Amino acid sequence: MTRSARLLALIQTLRRHRHPVTGDALASGLGISLRTLYRDIATLQSQGAQIDGAPGQGYMLREGFVLPPLMFTLEEIEALVLGSRWVNSREDPSLASAARDALAKIGAVLPPHLRHELDTTTLMVGRSDAPGLDRDVMALLRKAIRSEHKVQIQYRDLQDSVTDRIVWPFALGFFDQVQVLVAWCELRGTHRHFRADRIEQAQVLEERSPRRRTVLIRDWRQQQGLPATDGI
DNA sequence: ACCCGACTATTTGTACTGGT
DNA sequence: ACCAGTACAAATAGTCGGGT
């Protein structure tokens, strides 16, 4: 591995960790000596990388570290454009706007030739023909998932019967035709999937979900027989 | 084209200091 | 006790120019 490749690998390793990593662990992970790692850390710091090191704890990349240019391959840029255009095509203005803003931020730090790829990529996404969704409800559900609050919903099932339920929402599934809320249902006492277009009313409650979102997701994955780390 | 030696950059190991 | 950081000497790898 060349020195420049090693420095990139070091940054990527630090980026993967949310907690401090010891120099010893980093050095053995990269197959270099501790002394060389110290030199590499110093090199990265001199180039502007905000790496915090504390005796007894380890190293951590400070939040907000700006991505250096040349960080994306053409395929990665196409994936980003395709993903953001897909989000943009959904019936959710706040997410669509966020996708456009995120793409603009990425474009701002790309070197010119990659920015050109970003602007001219011709991967298209068709408009969603999903049943009319209540935009406010979708924004409300995302907010409740983030803050781990219970939600009271009025849900119309396939037999057209309406029930009031209190659920602990933890995921939103976006499919071609419908969007599905995944939540723990207090009424049924188990995980349930709710089609977003069948939620007639929703209200975020003051009360927090008794279980953390990560725990709910883990249990749900287990129930569905899904691997632990795949995207939903 | 190949070899050789000089030079430079990089890496390593060890010992030590100091902060948590 | 654990671990970041520094200093120093030595080893190793890579580069370059000159000679054959």
PDB file of C-alpha atoms (C1' of nucleotides) in Angstrom:
ATOM      1  CA  MET A   1       0.000   0.000   0.000  1.00  0.00           C
ATOM      2  CA  THR A   2       1.370   3.403  -0.938  1.00  0.00           C
ATOM      3  CA  ARG A   3       1.586   6.142   1.648  1.00  0.00           C
ATOM      4  CA  SER A   4      -1.224   8.175   0.074  1.00  0.00           C
ATOM      5  CA  ALA A   5      -3.460   5.095  -0.080  1.00  0.00           C
ATOM      6  CA  ARG A   6      -2.676   4.431   3.559  1.00  0.00           C
ATOM      7  CA  LEU A   7      -3.602   7.986   4.579  1.00  0.00           C
ATOM      8  CA  LEU A   8      -6.948   7.623   2.800  1.00  0.00           C
ATOM      9  CA  ALA A   9      -7.519   4.261   4.463  1.00  0.00           C
ATOM     10  CA  LEU A  10      -6.759   5.858   7.826  1.00  0.00           C
ATOM     11  CA  ILE A  11      -9.339   8.618   7.257  1.00  0.00           C
ATOM     12  CA  GLN A  12     -11.931   6.046   6.185  1.00  0.00           C
ATOM     13  CA  THR A  13     -11.195   3.922   9.253  1.00  0.00           C
ATOM     14  CA  LEU A  14     -11.621   6.921  11.552  1.00  0.00           C
ATOM     15  CA  ARG A  15     -14.838   7.861   9.756  1.00  0.00           C
ATOM     16  CA  ARG A  16     -16.316   4.437  10.450  1.00  0.00           C
ATOM     17  CA  HIS A  17     -15.883   4.811  14.211  1.00  0.00           C
ATOM     18  CA  ARG A  18     -18.111   7.012  16.375  1.00  0.00           C
ATOM     19  CA  HIS A  19     -15.982   6.409  19.445  1.00  0.00           C
ATOM     20  CA  PRO A  20     -12.247   6.962  19.999  1.00  0.00           C
ATOM     21  CA  VAL A  21      -9.983   4.278  18.523  1.00  0.00           C
ATOM     22  CA  THR A  22      -6.573   3.622  20.046  1.00  0.00           C
ATOM     23  CA  GLY A  23      -3.484   4.216  17.972  1.00  0.00           C
ATOM     24  CA  ASP A  24      -2.511   0.616  18.554  1.00  0.00           C
ATOM     25  CA  ALA A  25      -5.806  -0.640  17.067  1.00  0.00           C
ATOM     26  CA  LEU A  26      -5.477   1.712  14.071  1.00  0.00           C
ATOM     27  CA  ALA A  27      -1.869   0.710  13.478  1.00  0.00           C
ATOM     28  CA  SER A  28      -2.558  -3.023  13.575  1.00  0.00           C
ATOM     29  CA  GLY A  29      -5.620  -2.545  11.373  1.00  0.00           C
ATOM     30  CA  LEU A  30      -3.492  -0.849   8.730  1.00  0.00           C
ATOM     31  CA  GLY A  31      -0.534  -3.183   9.204  1.00  0.00           C
ATOM     32  CA  ILE A  32       1.873  -0.419  10.244  1.00  0.00           C
ATOM     33  CA  SER A  33       3.804   0.400  13.375  1.00  0.00           C
ATOM     34  CA  LEU A  34       2.502   2.721  16.058  1.00  0.00           C
ATOM     35  CA  ARG A  35       5.252   5.187  15.288  1.00  0.00           C
ATOM     36  CA  THR A  36       4.254   5.330  11.596  1.00  0.00           C
ATOM     37  CA  LEU A  37       0.623   5.800  12.602  1.00  0.00           C
ATOM     38  CA  TYR A  38       1.580   8.813  14.737  1.00  0.00           C
ATOM     39  CA  ARG A  39       3.371  10.274  11.730  1.00  0.00           C
ATOM     40  CA  ASP A  40       0.352   9.628   9.460  1.00  0.00           C
ATOM     41  CA  ILE A  41      -2.013  11.239  11.983  1.00  0.00           C
ATOM     42  CA  ALA A  42       0.269  14.280  12.112  1.00  0.00           C
ATOM     43  CA  THR A  43       0.341  14.438   8.296  1.00  0.00           C
ATOM     44  CA  LEU A  44      -3.452  14.340   8.077  1.00  0.00           C
ATOM     45  CA  GLN A  45      -3.750  16.989  10.788  1.00  0.00           C
ATOM     46  CA  SER A  46      -1.351  19.240   8.913  1.00  0.00           C
ATOM     47  CA  GLN A  47      -3.576  18.825   5.822  1.00  0.00           C
ATOM     48  CA  GLY A  48      -6.622  20.061   7.760  1.00  0.00           C
ATOM     49  CA  ALA A  49      -8.178  16.839   9.039  1.00  0.00           C
ATOM     50  CA  GLN A  50      -9.606  17.520  12.480  1.00  0.00           C
ATOM     51  CA  ILE A  51      -8.455  14.434  14.364  1.00  0.00           C
ATOM     52  CA  ASP A  52      -8.645  14.567  18.139  1.00  0.00           C
ATOM     53  CA  GLY A  53      -6.265  12.385  20.137  1.00  0.00           C
ATOM     54  CA  ALA A  54      -6.468  12.004  23.884  1.00  0.00           C
ATOM     55  CA  PRO A  55      -4.195   9.984  26.184  1.00  0.00           C
ATOM     56  CA  GLY A  56      -6.016   7.003  27.637  1.00  0.00           C
ATOM     57  CA  GLN A  57      -8.791   7.226  25.022  1.00  0.00           C
ATOM     58  CA  GLY A  58      -7.639   7.180  21.428  1.00  0.00           C
ATOM     59  CA  TYR A  59      -8.267   9.062  18.198  1.00  0.00           C
ATOM     60  CA  MET A  60     -11.518  10.355  16.804  1.00  0.00           C
ATOM     61  CA  LEU A  61     -12.412  12.332  13.688  1.00  0.00           C
ATOM     62  CA  ARG A  62     -14.163  15.479  14.814  1.00  0.00           C
ATOM     63  CA  GLU A  63     -17.710  15.965  13.477  1.00  0.00           C
ATOM     64  CA  GLY A  64     -18.052  18.338  10.587  1.00  0.00           C
ATOM     65  CA  PHE A  65     -14.780  17.381   8.922  1.00  0.00           C
ATOM     66  CA  VAL A  66     -15.178  18.597   5.348  1.00  0.00           C
ATOM     67  CA  LEU A  67     -14.923  15.966   2.663  1.00  0.00           C
ATOM     68  CA  PRO A  68     -11.876  16.645   0.551  1.00  0.00           C
ATOM     69  CA  PRO A  69     -12.387  16.735  -3.221  1.00  0.00           C
ATOM     70  CA  LEU A  70     -11.757  13.641  -5.376  1.00  0.00           C
ATOM     71  CA  MET A  71     -13.566  11.561  -2.804  1.00  0.00           C
ATOM     72  CA  PHE A  72     -16.159  10.188  -5.237  1.00  0.00           C
ATOM     73  CA  THR A  73     -15.850   7.823  -8.179  1.00  0.00           C
ATOM     74  CA  LEU A  74     -18.104   8.315 -11.203  1.00  0.00           C
ATOM     75  CA  GLU A  75     -20.240   5.351 -10.109  1.00  0.00           C
ATOM     76  CA  GLU A  76     -20.603   6.856  -6.629  1.00  0.00           C
ATOM     77  CA  ILE A  77     -21.747  10.163  -8.135  1.00  0.00           C
ATOM     78  CA  GLU A  78     -24.276   8.362 -10.348  1.00  0.00           C
ATOM     79  CA  ALA A  79     -25.585   6.490  -7.315  1.00  0.00           C
ATOM     80  CA  LEU A  80     -25.971   9.782  -5.408  1.00  0.00           C
ATOM     81  CA  VAL A  81     -27.751  11.494  -8.311  1.00  0.00           C
ATOM     82  CA  LEU A  82     -30.052   8.521  -8.877  1.00  0.00           C
ATOM     83  CA  GLY A  83     -30.870   8.292  -5.177  1.00  0.00           C
ATOM     84  CA  SER A  84     -31.601  11.985  -4.808  1.00  0.00           C
ATOM     85  CA  ARG A  85     -33.735  12.023  -7.969  1.00  0.00           C
ATOM     86  CA  TRP A  86     -35.706   9.078  -6.628  1.00  0.00           C
ATOM     87  CA  VAL A  87     -36.372  10.928  -3.375  1.00  0.00           C
ATOM     88  CA  ASN A  88     -37.180  14.039  -5.392  1.00  0.00           C
ATOM     89  CA  SER A  89     -39.836  12.107  -7.330  1.00  0.00           C
ATOM     90  CA  ARG A  90     -41.753  11.111  -4.196  1.00  0.00           C
ATOM     91  CA  GLU A  91     -44.756  13.025  -2.915  1.00  0.00           C
ATOM     92  CA  ASP A  92     -42.853  14.588  -0.042  1.00  0.00           C
ATOM     93  CA  PRO A  93     -41.724  18.188  -0.611  1.00  0.00           C
ATOM     94  CA  SER A  94     -39.514  18.495   2.478  1.00  0.00           C
ATOM     95  CA  LEU A  95     -37.529  15.351   1.609  1.00  0.00           C
ATOM     96  CA  ALA A  96     -37.364  16.355  -2.051  1.00  0.00           C
ATOM     97  CA  SER A  97     -36.004  19.752  -1.099  1.00  0.00           C
ATOM     98  CA  ALA A  98     -33.485  18.168   1.270  1.00  0.00           C
ATOM     99  CA  ALA A  99     -32.296  15.858  -1.512  1.00  0.00           C
ATOM    100  CA  ARG A 100     -31.750  18.805  -3.855  1.00  0.00           C
ATOM    101  CA  ASP A 101     -29.875  20.755  -1.157  1.00  0.00           C
ATOM    102  CA  ALA A 102     -27.668  17.779  -0.290  1.00  0.00           C
ATOM    103  CA  LEU A 103     -26.758  17.288  -3.942  1.00  0.00           C
ATOM    104  CA  ALA A 104     -25.941  20.994  -4.251  1.00  0.00           C
ATOM    105  CA  LYS A 105     -23.619  20.798  -1.215  1.00  0.00           C
ATOM    106  CA  ILE A 106     -21.817  17.784  -2.658  1.00  0.00           C
ATOM    107  CA  GLY A 107     -21.541  19.574  -5.996  1.00  0.00           C
ATOM    108  CA  ALA A 108     -19.963  22.578  -4.294  1.00  0.00           C
ATOM    109  CA  VAL A 109     -16.982  20.557  -3.015  1.00  0.00           C
ATOM    110  CA  LEU A 110     -16.411  18.488  -6.164  1.00  0.00           C
ATOM    111  CA  PRO A 111     -13.646  19.376  -8.607  1.00  0.00           C
ATOM    112  CA  PRO A 112     -14.979  20.782 -11.938  1.00  0.00           C
ATOM    113  CA  HIS A 113     -14.833  17.580 -14.018  1.00  0.00           C
ATOM    114  CA  LEU A 114     -16.771  15.611 -11.385  1.00  0.00           C
ATOM    115  CA  ARG A 115     -19.239  18.468 -10.918  1.00  0.00           C
ATOM    116  CA  HIS A 116     -19.886  18.264 -14.649  1.00  0.00           C
ATOM    117  CA  GLU A 117     -20.739  14.558 -14.237  1.00  0.00           C
ATOM    118  CA  LEU A 118     -23.106  15.505 -11.428  1.00  0.00           C
ATOM    119  CA  ASP A 119     -24.860  18.040 -13.646  1.00  0.00           C
ATOM    120  CA  THR A 120     -25.087  15.901 -16.757  1.00  0.00           C
ATOM    121  CA  THR A 121     -25.810  12.393 -15.468  1.00  0.00           C
ATOM    122  CA  THR A 122     -28.799  11.081 -17.425  1.00  0.00           C
ATOM    123  CA  LEU A 123     -30.093   8.465 -15.025  1.00  0.00           C
ATOM    124  CA  MET A 124     -33.815   9.154 -14.820  1.00  0.00           C
ATOM    125  CA  VAL A 125     -36.445   8.266 -12.265  1.00  0.00           C
ATOM    126  CA  GLY A 126     -40.122   8.047 -13.212  1.00  0.00           C
ATOM    127  CA  ARG A 127     -42.713  10.025 -11.257  1.00  0.00           C
ATOM    128  CA  SER A 128     -44.309   8.166  -8.421  1.00  0.00           C
ATOM    129  CA  ASP A 129     -47.915   7.144  -9.020  1.00  0.00           C
ATOM    130  CA  ALA A 130     -48.408   6.250  -5.379  1.00  0.00           C
ATOM    131  CA  PRO A 131     -51.873   6.957  -3.940  1.00  0.00           C
ATOM    132  CA  GLY A 132     -52.209  10.479  -2.592  1.00  0.00           C
ATOM    133  CA  LEU A 133     -50.282  10.779   0.666  1.00  0.00           C
ATOM    134  CA  ASP A 134     -50.821  13.318   3.378  1.00  0.00           C
ATOM    135  CA  ARG A 135     -47.532  15.253   3.231  1.00  0.00           C
ATOM    136  CA  ASP A 136     -47.955  16.583   6.752  1.00  0.00           C
ATOM    137  CA  VAL A 137     -48.467  13.066   8.067  1.00  0.00           C
ATOM    138  CA  MET A 138     -45.289  11.824   6.360  1.00  0.00           C
ATOM    139  CA  ALA A 139     -43.228  14.677   7.821  1.00  0.00           C
ATOM    140  CA  LEU A 140     -44.811  14.067  11.218  1.00  0.00           C
ATOM    141  CA  LEU A 141     -43.985  10.351  11.089  1.00  0.00           C
ATOM    142  CA  ARG A 142     -40.343  11.006  10.177  1.00  0.00           C
ATOM    143  CA  LYS A 143     -40.080  13.474  13.054  1.00  0.00           C
ATOM    144  CA  ALA A 144     -41.595  10.951  15.488  1.00  0.00           C
ATOM    145  CA  ILE A 145     -39.177   8.231  14.313  1.00  0.00           C
ATOM    146  CA  ARG A 146     -36.196  10.533  14.837  1.00  0.00           C
ATOM    147  CA  SER A 147     -37.305  11.652  18.297  1.00  0.00           C
ATOM    148  CA  GLU A 148     -38.538   8.160  19.313  1.00  0.00           C
ATOM    149  CA  HIS A 149     -42.019   9.336  20.323  1.00  0.00           C
ATOM    150  CA  LYS A 150     -45.244   7.391  20.319  1.00  0.00           C
ATOM    151  CA  VAL A 151     -47.823   8.292  17.662  1.00  0.00           C
ATOM    152  CA  GLN A 152     -51.581   7.993  17.791  1.00  0.00           C
ATOM    153  CA  ILE A 153     -52.992   7.064  14.391  1.00  0.00           C
ATOM    154  CA  GLN A 154     -56.351   6.452  12.839  1.00  0.00           C
ATOM    155  CA  TYR A 155     -55.852   3.571  10.410  1.00  0.00           C
ATOM    156  CA  ARG A 156     -58.176   2.252   7.721  1.00  0.00           C
ATOM    157  CA  ASP A 157     -57.378  -1.404   6.929  1.00  0.00           C
ATOM    158  CA  LEU A 158     -58.076  -3.395   3.721  1.00  0.00           C
ATOM    159  CA  GLN A 159     -61.584  -4.257   4.944  1.00  0.00           C
ATOM    160  CA  ASP A 160     -62.243  -0.517   5.281  1.00  0.00           C
ATOM    161  CA  SER A 161     -62.655  -0.687   9.047  1.00  0.00           C
ATOM    162  CA  VAL A 162     -61.055   2.196  10.940  1.00  0.00           C
ATOM    163  CA  THR A 163     -59.170   1.667  14.210  1.00  0.00           C
ATOM    164  CA  ASP A 164     -57.441   4.043  16.627  1.00  0.00           C
ATOM    165  CA  ARG A 165     -53.988   2.830  17.593  1.00  0.00           C
ATOM    166  CA  ILE A 166     -50.962   4.019  19.516  1.00  0.00           C
ATOM    167  CA  VAL A 167     -47.781   2.891  17.792  1.00  0.00           C
ATOM    168  CA  TRP A 168     -44.018   3.204  18.359  1.00  0.00           C
ATOM    169  CA  PRO A 169     -42.804   4.088  14.847  1.00  0.00           C
ATOM    170  CA  PHE A 170     -39.201   3.207  13.943  1.00  0.00           C
ATOM    171  CA  ALA A 171     -38.950   2.906  10.144  1.00  0.00           C
ATOM    172  CA  LEU A 172     -40.486   4.048   6.846  1.00  0.00           C
ATOM    173  CA  GLY A 173     -40.317   1.736   3.850  1.00  0.00           C
ATOM    174  CA  PHE A 174     -40.430   3.370   0.396  1.00  0.00           C
ATOM    175  CA  PHE A 175     -41.696   1.004  -2.273  1.00  0.00           C
ATOM    176  CA  ASP A 176     -42.568   1.698  -5.927  1.00  0.00           C
ATOM    177  CA  GLN A 177     -46.285   2.020  -5.301  1.00  0.00           C
ATOM    178  CA  VAL A 178     -46.721   2.614  -1.577  1.00  0.00           C
ATOM    179  CA  GLN A 179     -44.913   3.823   1.507  1.00  0.00           C
ATOM    180  CA  VAL A 180     -45.136   1.722   4.616  1.00  0.00           C
ATOM    181  CA  LEU A 181     -44.753   2.718   8.255  1.00  0.00           C
ATOM    182  CA  VAL A 182     -43.114   0.040  10.367  1.00  0.00           C
ATOM    183  CA  ALA A 183     -44.026   0.313  14.043  1.00  0.00           C
ATOM    184  CA  TRP A 184     -44.740  -1.538  17.242  1.00  0.00           C
ATOM    185  CA  CYS A 185     -48.542  -1.597  17.634  1.00  0.00           C
ATOM    186  CA  GLU A 186     -49.813  -1.361  21.202  1.00  0.00           C
ATOM    187  CA  LEU A 187     -53.254  -2.602  20.083  1.00  0.00           C
ATOM    188  CA  ARG A 188     -51.844  -5.837  18.612  1.00  0.00           C
ATOM    189  CA  GLY A 189     -48.812  -6.087  20.888  1.00  0.00           C
ATOM    190  CA  THR A 190     -46.431  -6.824  18.009  1.00  0.00           C
ATOM    191  CA  HIS A 191     -44.658  -5.264  15.011  1.00  0.00           C
ATOM    192  CA  ARG A 192     -47.050  -4.082  12.325  1.00  0.00           C
ATOM    193  CA  HIS A 193     -46.776  -2.566   8.824  1.00  0.00           C
ATOM    194  CA  PHE A 194     -49.115   0.335   8.016  1.00  0.00           C
ATOM    195  CA  ARG A 195     -49.630   1.631   4.486  1.00  0.00           C
ATOM    196  CA  ALA A 196     -49.027   5.365   4.734  1.00  0.00           C
ATOM    197  CA  ASP A 197     -51.918   6.181   2.388  1.00  0.00           C
ATOM    198  CA  ARG A 198     -54.309   4.398   4.795  1.00  0.00           C
ATOM    199  CA  ILE A 199     -53.315   6.493   7.812  1.00  0.00           C
ATOM    200  CA  GLU A 200     -56.180   8.963   8.035  1.00  0.00           C
ATOM    201  CA  GLN A 201     -54.895  10.952  11.009  1.00  0.00           C
ATOM    202  CA  ALA A 202     -51.707  11.023  13.035  1.00  0.00           C
ATOM    203  CA  GLN A 203     -50.603  12.868  16.128  1.00  0.00           C
ATOM    204  CA  VAL A 204     -47.253  12.742  17.900  1.00  0.00           C
ATOM    205  CA  LEU A 205     -47.697  12.093  21.638  1.00  0.00           C
ATOM    206  CA  GLU A 206     -45.638  13.565  24.457  1.00  0.00           C
ATOM    207  CA  GLU A 207     -44.809  10.060  25.655  1.00  0.00           C
ATOM    208  CA  ARG A 208     -41.575   8.498  24.402  1.00  0.00           C
ATOM    209  CA  SER A 209     -41.420   4.999  22.945  1.00  0.00           C
ATOM    210  CA  PRO A 210     -40.452   2.653  25.792  1.00  0.00           C
ATOM    211  CA  ARG A 211     -37.898   0.924  23.551  1.00  0.00           C
ATOM    212  CA  ARG A 212     -35.128   2.577  21.551  1.00  0.00           C
ATOM    213  CA  ARG A 213     -35.474   2.710  17.784  1.00  0.00           C
ATOM    214  CA  THR A 214     -32.337   0.595  17.305  1.00  0.00           C
ATOM    215  CA  VAL A 215     -33.750  -2.121  19.543  1.00  0.00           C
ATOM    216  CA  LEU A 216     -37.100  -2.081  17.731  1.00  0.00           C
ATOM    217  CA  ILE A 217     -35.355  -2.329  14.361  1.00  0.00           C
ATOM    218  CA  ARG A 218     -33.152  -5.177  15.549  1.00  0.00           C
ATOM    219  CA  ASP A 219     -36.147  -7.149  16.849  1.00  0.00           C
ATOM    220  CA  TRP A 220     -38.161  -6.441  13.712  1.00  0.00           C
ATOM    221  CA  ARG A 221     -35.282  -7.619  11.507  1.00  0.00           C
ATOM    222  CA  GLN A 222     -35.048 -10.769  13.552  1.00  0.00           C
ATOM    223  CA  GLN A 223     -38.783 -11.337  13.181  1.00  0.00           C
ATOM    224  CA  GLN A 224     -38.590 -10.767   9.409  1.00  0.00           C
ATOM    225  CA  GLY A 225     -35.519 -12.995   9.029  1.00  0.00           C
ATOM    226  CA  LEU A 226     -33.520 -10.068   7.638  1.00  0.00           C
ATOM    227  CA  PRO A 227     -29.740  -9.721   8.012  1.00  0.00           C
ATOM    228  CA  ALA A 228     -28.704  -7.393  10.834  1.00  0.00           C
ATOM    229  CA  THR A 229     -27.014  -4.649   8.822  1.00  0.00           C
ATOM    230  CA  ASP A 230     -28.726  -4.434   5.414  1.00  0.00           C
ATOM    231  CA  GLY A 231     -30.694  -1.366   4.421  1.00  0.00           C
ATOM    232  CA  ILE A 232     -34.461  -1.666   4.816  1.00  0.00           C
TER     233      ILE A 232
ATOM    234  C1'  DA B   1      19.548  -1.956 -20.956  1.00  0.00           C
ATOM    235  C1'  DC B   2      21.779  -2.995 -16.858  1.00  0.00           C
ATOM    236  C1'  DC B   3      24.481  -2.332 -12.696  1.00  0.00           C
ATOM    237  C1'  DC B   4      26.286   0.379  -8.973  1.00  0.00           C
ATOM    238  C1'  DG B   5      26.705   3.820  -5.486  1.00  0.00           C
ATOM    239  C1'  DA B   6      25.023   8.036  -3.396  1.00  0.00           C
ATOM    240  C1'  DC B   7      21.298  10.240  -1.656  1.00  0.00           C
ATOM    241  C1'  DT B   8      16.672  10.919   0.264  1.00  0.00           C
ATOM    242  C1'  DA B   9      12.370   9.516   2.190  1.00  0.00           C
ATOM    243  C1'  DT B  10      10.077   6.415   4.904  1.00  0.00           C
ATOM    244  C1'  DT B  11       9.641   3.131   8.508  1.00  0.00           C
ATOM    245  C1'  DT B  12      10.907   0.825  12.665  1.00  0.00           C
ATOM    246  C1'  DG B  13      12.203  -0.094  17.592  1.00  0.00           C
ATOM    247  C1'  DT B  14      13.187   1.541  21.998  1.00  0.00           C
ATOM    248  C1'  DA B  15      13.010   4.534  25.772  1.00  0.00           C
ATOM    249  C1'  DC B  16      10.981   8.102  27.810  1.00  0.00           C
ATOM    250  C1'  DT B  17       7.436  11.901  29.397  1.00  0.00           C
ATOM    251  C1'  DG B  18       3.012  13.285  30.597  1.00  0.00           C
ATOM    252  C1'  DG B  19      -2.210  13.301  30.666  1.00  0.00           C
ATOM    253  C1'  DT B  20      -6.464  10.791  32.049  1.00  0.00           C
TER     254       DT B  20
ATOM    255  C1'  DA C   1      -2.594   1.288  34.325  1.00  0.00           C
ATOM    256  C1'  DC C   2      -3.367   2.808  29.872  1.00  0.00           C
ATOM    257  C1'  DC C   3      -2.268   5.344  26.004  1.00  0.00           C
ATOM    258  C1'  DA C   4      -0.849   9.682  23.234  1.00  0.00           C
ATOM    259  C1'  DG C   5       3.171  11.916  21.979  1.00  0.00           C
ATOM    260  C1'  DT C   6       8.363  12.841  21.353  1.00  0.00           C
ATOM    261  C1'  DA C   7      13.385  11.930  20.586  1.00  0.00           C
ATOM    262  C1'  DC C   8      16.852   9.359  18.659  1.00  0.00           C
ATOM    263  C1'  DA C   9      19.432   5.892  16.065  1.00  0.00           C
ATOM    264  C1'  DA C  10      19.213   2.440  12.723  1.00  0.00           C
ATOM    265  C1'  DA C  11      17.201  -0.181   8.932  1.00  0.00           C
ATOM    266  C1'  DT C  12      14.822  -0.356   4.626  1.00  0.00           C
ATOM    267  C1'  DA C  13      12.928   1.209   0.185  1.00  0.00           C
ATOM    268  C1'  DG C  14      12.859   4.202  -3.641  1.00  0.00           C
ATOM    269  C1'  DT C  15      15.035   7.539  -6.813  1.00  0.00           C
ATOM    270  C1'  DC C  16      18.564   9.359  -9.641  1.00  0.00           C
ATOM    271  C1'  DG C  17      22.801   9.993 -12.187  1.00  0.00           C
ATOM    272  C1'  DG C  18      26.973   8.018 -14.017  1.00  0.00           C
ATOM    273  C1'  DG C  19      29.571   4.286 -15.975  1.00  0.00           C
ATOM    274  C1'  DT C  20      29.804   0.037 -18.705  1.00  0.00           C
TER     275       DT C  20
END
